[in-house]
CSV table of C-alpha atoms in Angstrom, one decimal:
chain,number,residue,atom,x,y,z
A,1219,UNK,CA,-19.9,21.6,17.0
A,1220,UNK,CA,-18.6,20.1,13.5
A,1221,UNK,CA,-20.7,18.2,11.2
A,1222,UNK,CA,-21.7,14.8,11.3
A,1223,UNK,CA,-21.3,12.9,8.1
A,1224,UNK,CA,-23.4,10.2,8.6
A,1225,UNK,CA,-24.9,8.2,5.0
A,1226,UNK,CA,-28.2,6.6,5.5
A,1227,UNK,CA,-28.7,3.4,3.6
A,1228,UNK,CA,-31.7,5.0,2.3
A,1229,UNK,CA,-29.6,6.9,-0.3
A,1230,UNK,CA,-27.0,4.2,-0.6
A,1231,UNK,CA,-26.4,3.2,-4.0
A,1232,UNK,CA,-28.5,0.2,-4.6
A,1233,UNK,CA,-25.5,-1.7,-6.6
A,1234,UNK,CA,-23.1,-0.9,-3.8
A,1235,UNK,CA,-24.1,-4.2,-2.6
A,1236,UNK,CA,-26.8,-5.2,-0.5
A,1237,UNK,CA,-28.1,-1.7,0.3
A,1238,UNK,CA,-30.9,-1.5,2.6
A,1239,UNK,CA,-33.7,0.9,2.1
A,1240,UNK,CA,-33.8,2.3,5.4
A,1241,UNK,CA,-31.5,3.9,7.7
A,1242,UNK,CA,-29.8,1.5,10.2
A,1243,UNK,CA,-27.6,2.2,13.6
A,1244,UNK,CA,-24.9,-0.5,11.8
A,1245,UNK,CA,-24.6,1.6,8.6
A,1246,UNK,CA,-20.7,2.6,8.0
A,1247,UNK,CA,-20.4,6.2,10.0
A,1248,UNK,CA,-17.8,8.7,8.6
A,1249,UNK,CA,-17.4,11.4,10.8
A,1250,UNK,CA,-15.8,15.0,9.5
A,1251,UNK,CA,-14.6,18.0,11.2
A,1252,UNK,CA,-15.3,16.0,14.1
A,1253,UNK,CA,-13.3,14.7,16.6
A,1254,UNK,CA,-11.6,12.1,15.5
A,1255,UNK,CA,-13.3,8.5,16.8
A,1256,UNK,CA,-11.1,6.5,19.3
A,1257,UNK,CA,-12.4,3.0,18.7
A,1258,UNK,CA,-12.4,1.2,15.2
A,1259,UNK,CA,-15.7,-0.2,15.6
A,1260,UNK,CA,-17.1,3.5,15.8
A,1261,UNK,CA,-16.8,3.4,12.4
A,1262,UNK,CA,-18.4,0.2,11.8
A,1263,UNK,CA,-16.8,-0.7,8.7
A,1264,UNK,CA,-17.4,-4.6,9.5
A,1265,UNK,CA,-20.3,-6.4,11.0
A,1266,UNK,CA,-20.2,-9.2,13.4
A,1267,UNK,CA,-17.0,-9.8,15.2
A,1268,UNK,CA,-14.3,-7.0,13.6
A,1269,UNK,CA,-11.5,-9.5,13.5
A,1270,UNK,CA,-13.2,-11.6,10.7
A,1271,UNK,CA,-13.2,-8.5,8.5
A,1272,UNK,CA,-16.4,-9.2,7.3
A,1273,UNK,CA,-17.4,-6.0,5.5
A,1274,UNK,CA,-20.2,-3.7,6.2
A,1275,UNK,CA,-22.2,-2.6,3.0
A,1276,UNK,CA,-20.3,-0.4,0.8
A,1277,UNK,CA,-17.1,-1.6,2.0
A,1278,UNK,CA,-15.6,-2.7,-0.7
A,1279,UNK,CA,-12.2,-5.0,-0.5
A,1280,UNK,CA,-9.2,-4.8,-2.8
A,1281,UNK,CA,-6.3,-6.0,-3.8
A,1282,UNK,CA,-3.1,-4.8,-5.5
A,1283,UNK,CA,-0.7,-6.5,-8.4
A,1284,UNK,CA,2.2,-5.2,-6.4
A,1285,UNK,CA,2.0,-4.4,-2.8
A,1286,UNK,CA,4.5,-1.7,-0.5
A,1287,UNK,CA,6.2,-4.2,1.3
A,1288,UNK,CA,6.0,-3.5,5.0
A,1289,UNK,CA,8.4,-5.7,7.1
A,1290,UNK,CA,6.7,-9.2,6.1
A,1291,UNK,CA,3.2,-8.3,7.5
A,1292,UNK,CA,0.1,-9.6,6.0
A,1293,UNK,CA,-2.6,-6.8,4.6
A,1294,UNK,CA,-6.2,-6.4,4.4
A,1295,UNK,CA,-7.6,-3.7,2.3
A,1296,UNK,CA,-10.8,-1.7,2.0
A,1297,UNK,CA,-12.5,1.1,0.9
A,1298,UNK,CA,-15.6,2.5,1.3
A,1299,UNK,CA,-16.8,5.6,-0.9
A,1300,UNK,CA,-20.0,7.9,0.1
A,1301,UNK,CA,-23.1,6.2,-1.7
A,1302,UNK,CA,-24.1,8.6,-4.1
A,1303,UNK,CA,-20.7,9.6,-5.3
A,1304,UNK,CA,-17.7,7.6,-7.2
A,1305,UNK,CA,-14.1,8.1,-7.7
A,1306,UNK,CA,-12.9,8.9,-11.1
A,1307,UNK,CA,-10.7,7.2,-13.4
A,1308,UNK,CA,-7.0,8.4,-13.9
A,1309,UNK,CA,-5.0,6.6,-16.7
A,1310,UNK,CA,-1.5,7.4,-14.7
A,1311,UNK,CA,-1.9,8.2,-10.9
A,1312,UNK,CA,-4.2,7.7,-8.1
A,1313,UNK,CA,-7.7,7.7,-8.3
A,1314,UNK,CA,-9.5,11.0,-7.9
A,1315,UNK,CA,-11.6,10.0,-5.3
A,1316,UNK,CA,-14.7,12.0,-3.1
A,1317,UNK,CA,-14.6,13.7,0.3
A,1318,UNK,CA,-15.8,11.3,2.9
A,1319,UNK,CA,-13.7,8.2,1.2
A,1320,UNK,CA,-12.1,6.2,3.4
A,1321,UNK,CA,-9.2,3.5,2.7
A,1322,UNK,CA,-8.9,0.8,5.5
A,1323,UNK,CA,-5.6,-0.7,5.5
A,1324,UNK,CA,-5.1,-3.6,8.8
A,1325,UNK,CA,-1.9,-4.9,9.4
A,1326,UNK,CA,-1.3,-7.9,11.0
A,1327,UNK,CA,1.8,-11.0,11.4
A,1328,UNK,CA,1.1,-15.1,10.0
A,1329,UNK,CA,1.9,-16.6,12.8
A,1330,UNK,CA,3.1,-19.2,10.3
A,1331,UNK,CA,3.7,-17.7,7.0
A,1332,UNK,CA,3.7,-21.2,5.2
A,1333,UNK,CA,0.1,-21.9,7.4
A,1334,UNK,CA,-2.2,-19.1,7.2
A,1335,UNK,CA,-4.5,-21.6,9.5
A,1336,UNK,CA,-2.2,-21.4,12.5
A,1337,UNK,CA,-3.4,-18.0,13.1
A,1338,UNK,CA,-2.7,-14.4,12.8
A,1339,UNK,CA,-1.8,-11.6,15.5
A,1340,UNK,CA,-3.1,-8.3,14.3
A,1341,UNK,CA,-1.1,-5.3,14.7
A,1342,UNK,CA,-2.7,-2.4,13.2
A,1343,UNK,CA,-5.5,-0.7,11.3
A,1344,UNK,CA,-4.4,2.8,9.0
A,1345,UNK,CA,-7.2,4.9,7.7
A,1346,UNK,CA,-6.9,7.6,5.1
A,1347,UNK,CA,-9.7,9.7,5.2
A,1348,UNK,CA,-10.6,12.3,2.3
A,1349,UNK,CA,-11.5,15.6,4.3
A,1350,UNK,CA,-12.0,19.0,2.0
A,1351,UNK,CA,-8.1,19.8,2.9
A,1352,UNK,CA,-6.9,16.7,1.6
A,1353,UNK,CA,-6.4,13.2,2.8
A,1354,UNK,CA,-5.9,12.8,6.9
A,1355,UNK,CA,-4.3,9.7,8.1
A,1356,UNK,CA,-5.6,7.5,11.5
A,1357,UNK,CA,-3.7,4.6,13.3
A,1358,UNK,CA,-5.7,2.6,15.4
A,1359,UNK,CA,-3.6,-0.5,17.7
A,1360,UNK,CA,-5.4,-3.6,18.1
A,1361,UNK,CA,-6.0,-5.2,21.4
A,1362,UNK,CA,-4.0,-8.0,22.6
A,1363,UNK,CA,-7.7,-9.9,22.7
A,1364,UNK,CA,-8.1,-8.9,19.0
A,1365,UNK,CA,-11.2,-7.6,19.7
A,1366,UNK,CA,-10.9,-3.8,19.0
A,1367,UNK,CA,-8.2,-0.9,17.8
A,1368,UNK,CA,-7.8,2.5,19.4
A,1369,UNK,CA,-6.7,5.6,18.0
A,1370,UNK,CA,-2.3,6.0,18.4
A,1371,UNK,CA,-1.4,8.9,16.7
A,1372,UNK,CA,1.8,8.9,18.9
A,1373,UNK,CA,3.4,5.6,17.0
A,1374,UNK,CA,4.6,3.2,18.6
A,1375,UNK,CA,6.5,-0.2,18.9
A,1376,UNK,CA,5.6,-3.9,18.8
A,1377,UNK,CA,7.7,-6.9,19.5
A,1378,UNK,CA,6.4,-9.3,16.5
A,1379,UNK,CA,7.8,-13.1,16.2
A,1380,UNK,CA,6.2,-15.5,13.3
A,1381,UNK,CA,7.9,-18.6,11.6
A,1382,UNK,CA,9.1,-17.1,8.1
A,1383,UNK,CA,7.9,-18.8,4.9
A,1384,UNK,CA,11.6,-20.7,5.2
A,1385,UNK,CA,10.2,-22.4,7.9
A,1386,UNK,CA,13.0,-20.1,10.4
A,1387,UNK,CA,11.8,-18.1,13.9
A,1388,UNK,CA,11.7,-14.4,13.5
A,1389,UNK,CA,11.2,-11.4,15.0
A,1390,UNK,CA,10.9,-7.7,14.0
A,1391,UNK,CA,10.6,-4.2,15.8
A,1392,UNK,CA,7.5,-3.6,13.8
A,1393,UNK,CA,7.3,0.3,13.8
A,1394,UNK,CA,3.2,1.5,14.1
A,1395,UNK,CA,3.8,5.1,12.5
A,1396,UNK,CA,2.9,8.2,14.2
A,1397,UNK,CA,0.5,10.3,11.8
A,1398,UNK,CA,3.4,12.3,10.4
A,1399,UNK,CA,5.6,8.9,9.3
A,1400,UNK,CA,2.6,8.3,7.1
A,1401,UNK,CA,2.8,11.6,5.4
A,1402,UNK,CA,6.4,10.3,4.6
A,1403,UNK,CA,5.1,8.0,2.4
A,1404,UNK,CA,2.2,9.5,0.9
A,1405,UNK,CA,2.7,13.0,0.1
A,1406,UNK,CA,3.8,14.4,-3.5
A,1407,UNK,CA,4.7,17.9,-3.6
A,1408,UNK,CA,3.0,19.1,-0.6
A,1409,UNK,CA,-0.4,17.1,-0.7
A,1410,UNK,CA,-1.3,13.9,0.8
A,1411,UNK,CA,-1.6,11.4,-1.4
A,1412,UNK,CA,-2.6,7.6,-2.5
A,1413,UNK,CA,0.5,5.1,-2.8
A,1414,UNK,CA,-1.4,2.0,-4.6
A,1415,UNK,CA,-5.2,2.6,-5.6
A,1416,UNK,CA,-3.9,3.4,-9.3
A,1417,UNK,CA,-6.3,1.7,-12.3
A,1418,UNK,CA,-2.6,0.0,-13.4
A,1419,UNK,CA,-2.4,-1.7,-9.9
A,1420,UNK,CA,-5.6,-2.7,-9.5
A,1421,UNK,CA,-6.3,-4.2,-12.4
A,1422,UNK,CA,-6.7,-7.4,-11.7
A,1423,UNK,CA,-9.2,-10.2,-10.6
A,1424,UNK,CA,-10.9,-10.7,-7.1
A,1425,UNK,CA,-12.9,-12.9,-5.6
A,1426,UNK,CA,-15.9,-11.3,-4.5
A,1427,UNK,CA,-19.0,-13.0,-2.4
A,1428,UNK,CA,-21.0,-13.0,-5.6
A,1429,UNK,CA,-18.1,-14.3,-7.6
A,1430,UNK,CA,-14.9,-13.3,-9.1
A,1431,UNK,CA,-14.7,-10.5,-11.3
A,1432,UNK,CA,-11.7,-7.7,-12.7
A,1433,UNK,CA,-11.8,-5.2,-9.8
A,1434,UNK,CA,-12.1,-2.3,-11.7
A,1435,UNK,CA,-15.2,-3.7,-14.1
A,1436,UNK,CA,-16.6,-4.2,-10.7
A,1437,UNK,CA,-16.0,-1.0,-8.9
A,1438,UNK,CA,-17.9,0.4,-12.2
A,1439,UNK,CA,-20.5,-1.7,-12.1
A,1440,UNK,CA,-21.2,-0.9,-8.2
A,1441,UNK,CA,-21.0,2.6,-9.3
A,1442,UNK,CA,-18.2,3.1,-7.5
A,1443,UNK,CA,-15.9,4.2,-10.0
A,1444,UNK,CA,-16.5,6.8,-13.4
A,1445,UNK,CA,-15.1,7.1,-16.8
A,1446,UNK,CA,-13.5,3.6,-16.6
A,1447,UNK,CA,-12.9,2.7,-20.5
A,1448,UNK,CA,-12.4,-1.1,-21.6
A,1449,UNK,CA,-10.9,-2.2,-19.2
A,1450,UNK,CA,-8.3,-4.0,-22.2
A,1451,UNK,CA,-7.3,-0.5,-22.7
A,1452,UNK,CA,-6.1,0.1,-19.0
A,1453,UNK,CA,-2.8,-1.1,-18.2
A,1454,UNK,CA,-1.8,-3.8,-16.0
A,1455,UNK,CA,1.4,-3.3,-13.5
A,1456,UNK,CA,3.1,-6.4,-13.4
A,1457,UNK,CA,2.7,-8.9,-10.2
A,1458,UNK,CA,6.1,-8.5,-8.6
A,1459,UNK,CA,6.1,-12.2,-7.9
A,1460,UNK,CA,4.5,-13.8,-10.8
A,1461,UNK,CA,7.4,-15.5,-13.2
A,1462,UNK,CA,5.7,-17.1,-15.3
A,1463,UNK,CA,3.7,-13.9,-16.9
A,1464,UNK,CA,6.2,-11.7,-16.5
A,1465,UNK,CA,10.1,-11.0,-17.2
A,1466,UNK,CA,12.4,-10.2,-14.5
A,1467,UNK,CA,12.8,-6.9,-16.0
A,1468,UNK,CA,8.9,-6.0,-15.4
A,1469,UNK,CA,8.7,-7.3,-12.1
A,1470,UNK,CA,11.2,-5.5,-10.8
A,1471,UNK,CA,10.5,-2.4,-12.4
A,1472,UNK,CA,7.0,-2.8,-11.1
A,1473,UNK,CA,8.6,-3.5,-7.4
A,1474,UNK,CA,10.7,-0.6,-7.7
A,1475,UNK,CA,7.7,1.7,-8.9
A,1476,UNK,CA,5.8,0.9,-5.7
A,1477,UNK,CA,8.3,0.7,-3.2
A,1478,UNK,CA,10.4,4.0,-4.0
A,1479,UNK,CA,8.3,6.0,-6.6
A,1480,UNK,CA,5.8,7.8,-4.4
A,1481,UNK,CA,9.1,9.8,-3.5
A,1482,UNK,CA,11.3,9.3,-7.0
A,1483,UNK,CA,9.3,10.8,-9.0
A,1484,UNK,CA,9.8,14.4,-10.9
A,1485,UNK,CA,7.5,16.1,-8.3
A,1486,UNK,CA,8.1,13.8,-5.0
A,1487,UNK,CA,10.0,14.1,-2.1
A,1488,UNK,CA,13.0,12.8,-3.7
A,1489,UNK,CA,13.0,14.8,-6.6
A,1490,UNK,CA,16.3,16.4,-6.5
A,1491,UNK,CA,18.0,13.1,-7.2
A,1492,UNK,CA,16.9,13.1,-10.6
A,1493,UNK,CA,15.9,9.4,-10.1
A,1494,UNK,CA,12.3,8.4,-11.9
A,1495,UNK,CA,11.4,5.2,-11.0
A,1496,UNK,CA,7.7,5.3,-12.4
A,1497,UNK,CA,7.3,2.2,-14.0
A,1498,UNK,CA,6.0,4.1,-16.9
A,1499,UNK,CA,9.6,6.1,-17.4
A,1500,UNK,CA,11.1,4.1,-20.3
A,1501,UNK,CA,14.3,6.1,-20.4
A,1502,UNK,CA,17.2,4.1,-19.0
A,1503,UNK,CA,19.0,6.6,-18.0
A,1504,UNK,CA,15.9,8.3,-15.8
A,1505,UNK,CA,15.2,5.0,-13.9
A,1506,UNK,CA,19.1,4.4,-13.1
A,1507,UNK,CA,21.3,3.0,-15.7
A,1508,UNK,CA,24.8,4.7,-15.5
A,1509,UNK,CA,23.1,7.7,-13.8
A,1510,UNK,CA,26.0,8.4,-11.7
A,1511,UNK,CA,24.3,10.0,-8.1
A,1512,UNK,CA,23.9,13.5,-7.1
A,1513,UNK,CA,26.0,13.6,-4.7
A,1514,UNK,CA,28.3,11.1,-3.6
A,1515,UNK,CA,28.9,10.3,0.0
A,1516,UNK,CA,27.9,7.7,2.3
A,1517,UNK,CA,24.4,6.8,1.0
A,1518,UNK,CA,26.5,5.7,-2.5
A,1519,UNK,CA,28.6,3.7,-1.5
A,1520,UNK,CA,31.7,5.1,-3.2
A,1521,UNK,CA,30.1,3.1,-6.5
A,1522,UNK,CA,29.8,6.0,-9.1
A,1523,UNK,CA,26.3,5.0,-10.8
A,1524,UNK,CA,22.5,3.2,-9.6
A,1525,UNK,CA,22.8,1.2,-11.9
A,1526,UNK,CA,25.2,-0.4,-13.5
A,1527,UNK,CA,24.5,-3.4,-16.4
A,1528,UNK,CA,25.4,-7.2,-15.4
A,1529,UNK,CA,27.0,-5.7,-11.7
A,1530,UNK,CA,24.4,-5.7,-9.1
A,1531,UNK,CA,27.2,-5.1,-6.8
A,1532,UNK,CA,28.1,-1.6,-8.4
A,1533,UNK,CA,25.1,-0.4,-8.1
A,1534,UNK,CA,23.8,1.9,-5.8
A,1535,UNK,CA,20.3,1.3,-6.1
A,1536,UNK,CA,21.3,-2.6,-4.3
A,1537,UNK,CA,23.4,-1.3,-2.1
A,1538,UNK,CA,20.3,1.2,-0.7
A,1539,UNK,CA,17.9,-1.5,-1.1
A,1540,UNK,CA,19.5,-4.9,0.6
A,1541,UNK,CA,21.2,-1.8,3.9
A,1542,UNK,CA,18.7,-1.5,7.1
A,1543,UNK,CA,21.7,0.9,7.9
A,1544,UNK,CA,19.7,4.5,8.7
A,1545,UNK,CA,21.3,7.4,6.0
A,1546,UNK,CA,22.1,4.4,3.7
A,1547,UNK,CA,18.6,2.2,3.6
A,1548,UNK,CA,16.0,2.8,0.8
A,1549,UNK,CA,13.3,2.8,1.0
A,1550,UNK,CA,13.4,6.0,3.8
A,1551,UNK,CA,10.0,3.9,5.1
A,1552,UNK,CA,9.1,3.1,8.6
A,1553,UNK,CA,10.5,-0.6,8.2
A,1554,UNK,CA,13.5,-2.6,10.0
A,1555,UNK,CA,14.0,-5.5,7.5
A,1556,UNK,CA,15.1,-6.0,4.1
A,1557,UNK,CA,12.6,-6.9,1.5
A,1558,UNK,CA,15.1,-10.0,0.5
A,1559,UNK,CA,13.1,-11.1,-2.2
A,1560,UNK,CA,12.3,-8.0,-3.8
A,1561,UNK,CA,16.0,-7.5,-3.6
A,1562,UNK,CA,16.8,-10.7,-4.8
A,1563,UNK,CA,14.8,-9.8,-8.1
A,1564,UNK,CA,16.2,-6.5,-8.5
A,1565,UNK,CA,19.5,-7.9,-8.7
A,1566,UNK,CA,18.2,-10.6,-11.3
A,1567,UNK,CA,17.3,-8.2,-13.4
A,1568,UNK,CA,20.4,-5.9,-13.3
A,1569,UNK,CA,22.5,-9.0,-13.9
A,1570,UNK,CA,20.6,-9.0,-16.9
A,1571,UNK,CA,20.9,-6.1,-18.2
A,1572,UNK,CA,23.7,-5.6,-21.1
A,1573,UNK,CA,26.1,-2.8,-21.9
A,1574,UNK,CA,28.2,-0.8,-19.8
A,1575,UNK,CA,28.5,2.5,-18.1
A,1576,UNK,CA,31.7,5.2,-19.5
């Protein structure tokens, strides 16, 4: 039999918030080199009923400057670090974070974007789970009572319908991944990793129960983050959305960054395309502009460069993005629909750009 990791409260971190002193049959359960729970709530990651989301101590919500998009759902996000331990600060990448950590990602459709009252029907719940060989990703389907999510590592599809923030019907194939479609997303080289929990990202405000506060000056003070300097000295992504803090040109560089990146990077899955779209590459030429393609074929097009200055239209990279046709779409992600604001923005900012391509 495999071990048990199971933290007592009584070595929980006191600051982790609202720590009790002694151990307790509702305190958050990680289990490793174990079989692998089928329900959610074995986990106990939220008290009272697990459709509120009410966290469980030590679990510890976030949220990102610029989210993956994935097909219009809404996200919740959590993560919950063994007491006693921390992850460690990276200026550029993803936190280096312990063995036993545990990001909670749940899925779910508005079923009114433009009223968040009318309701919700959650899909989904993704775990990553730090394990000594590397991170292990978990899906677990929610009921159609909402009431609890089982383990599907098989993927699977669900027929979703919501009224769009236009105020239209829609309705989307939402795919649930199998366990090897998340790897698609998260692994660099050959190692599984994290897509968003970079200092850049989440460097921001949140409102917490006690108040709000920068994220990563709390996860510091909760002692749930090391070697965080000022947190003036860590830089901000830009928020994809936010116009009137940012230029077109950052926001859709920082879309770009988190969308396609985690594979066009110099040592991701997409390497060999010679694309960097890091928002930290500053060389035009690296993130697109008149970088003609590998290799020419379908995927481009027949336009010869990404990116091409003033012409959205020549450019590859919005031909890939605004395609749900399979060999030609970009991102390669488990999604059916356009992101047609995202889009939208890309191509505002390549109709800005000046120059030409020879």
């Amino acid at each position: 039999m495999g071990t048990v990791l199971v933290i007592p409260a009584a070595v929980c971190v006191a600051a982790l918030q609202g720590c009790s002193t002694e151990s307790s049959e509702s305190t958050v359960q990680v289990h490793l080199n174990r079989e692998t729970p089928v329900r959610l709530s074995s986990y106990r990651f939220f008290v009272g009923r697990m459709a509120d989301f009410q966290p469980n101590e030590g679990v510890v919500p976030y949220d990102l400057n610029t989210p993956l998009f994935s097909d219009y759902t809404h996200k919740r996000r959590f993560v919950w670090i063994p007491p006693g331990s921390s992850a460690a600060y990276a200026e550029n990448g993803p936190l280096e974070l312990p063995i036993g950590t545990v990001v909670v990602k749940t899925f779910s459709y508005l079923n009114d974007m433009g009223d968040p009252s009318a309701g919700e029907r959650i899909i989904e719940t993704r775990l990553l789970v730090r394990t000594a060989s590397g991170w292990e990703p978990r899906v677990y389907v929610w009921n159609e009572a909402q009431t609890e999510a089982e383990l599907d590592q098989a993927g699977s599809i669900f027929e979703a319908n919501w009224v769009h923030s236009d105020g239209e019907s829609k309705t989307n194939r939402y795919i649930i991944p199998d366990a090897n479609k998340c790897k698609s997303c998260h692994v660099t080289g050959k190692t599984v990793t994290l897509i968003g929990l970079k200092a850049a990202n989440l460097n921001r405000d949140y409102d917490y129960a006690e108040g709000r506060e920068n994220q990563l000056d709390y996860w510091a003070r909760v002692g749930a983050l090391s070697g965080l300097p000022s947190v003036s000295q860590v830089q901000k992504l830009p928020v994809w959305d936010d116009s009137k803090s940012y230029s077109p040109a950052d926001r859709a560089r920082a879309w770009l960054d988190v969308q396609c990146a985690h594979c066009h990077n110099p040592e991701g899955p997409a390497r060999t395309s010679a694309l960097d779209l890091r928002y930290l590459q500053v060389d035009p030429i690296q993130f697109g502009v008149c970088k003609p393609p590998v290799a020419a074929g379908r995927g481009a097009g027949d336009k010869l460069f990404d990116i091409v200055p003033g012409r959205p239209d020549d450019s590859i990279l919005v031909f890939r993005i605004e395609s749900t046709e399979p060999g030609i779409q970009m991102p390669e992600l488990p999604i059916k629909l356009v992101h047609q604001e995202g889009a939208a923005l890309v191509r505002e900012w390549i109709t800005g750009l000046s120059g030409s391509c020879k």
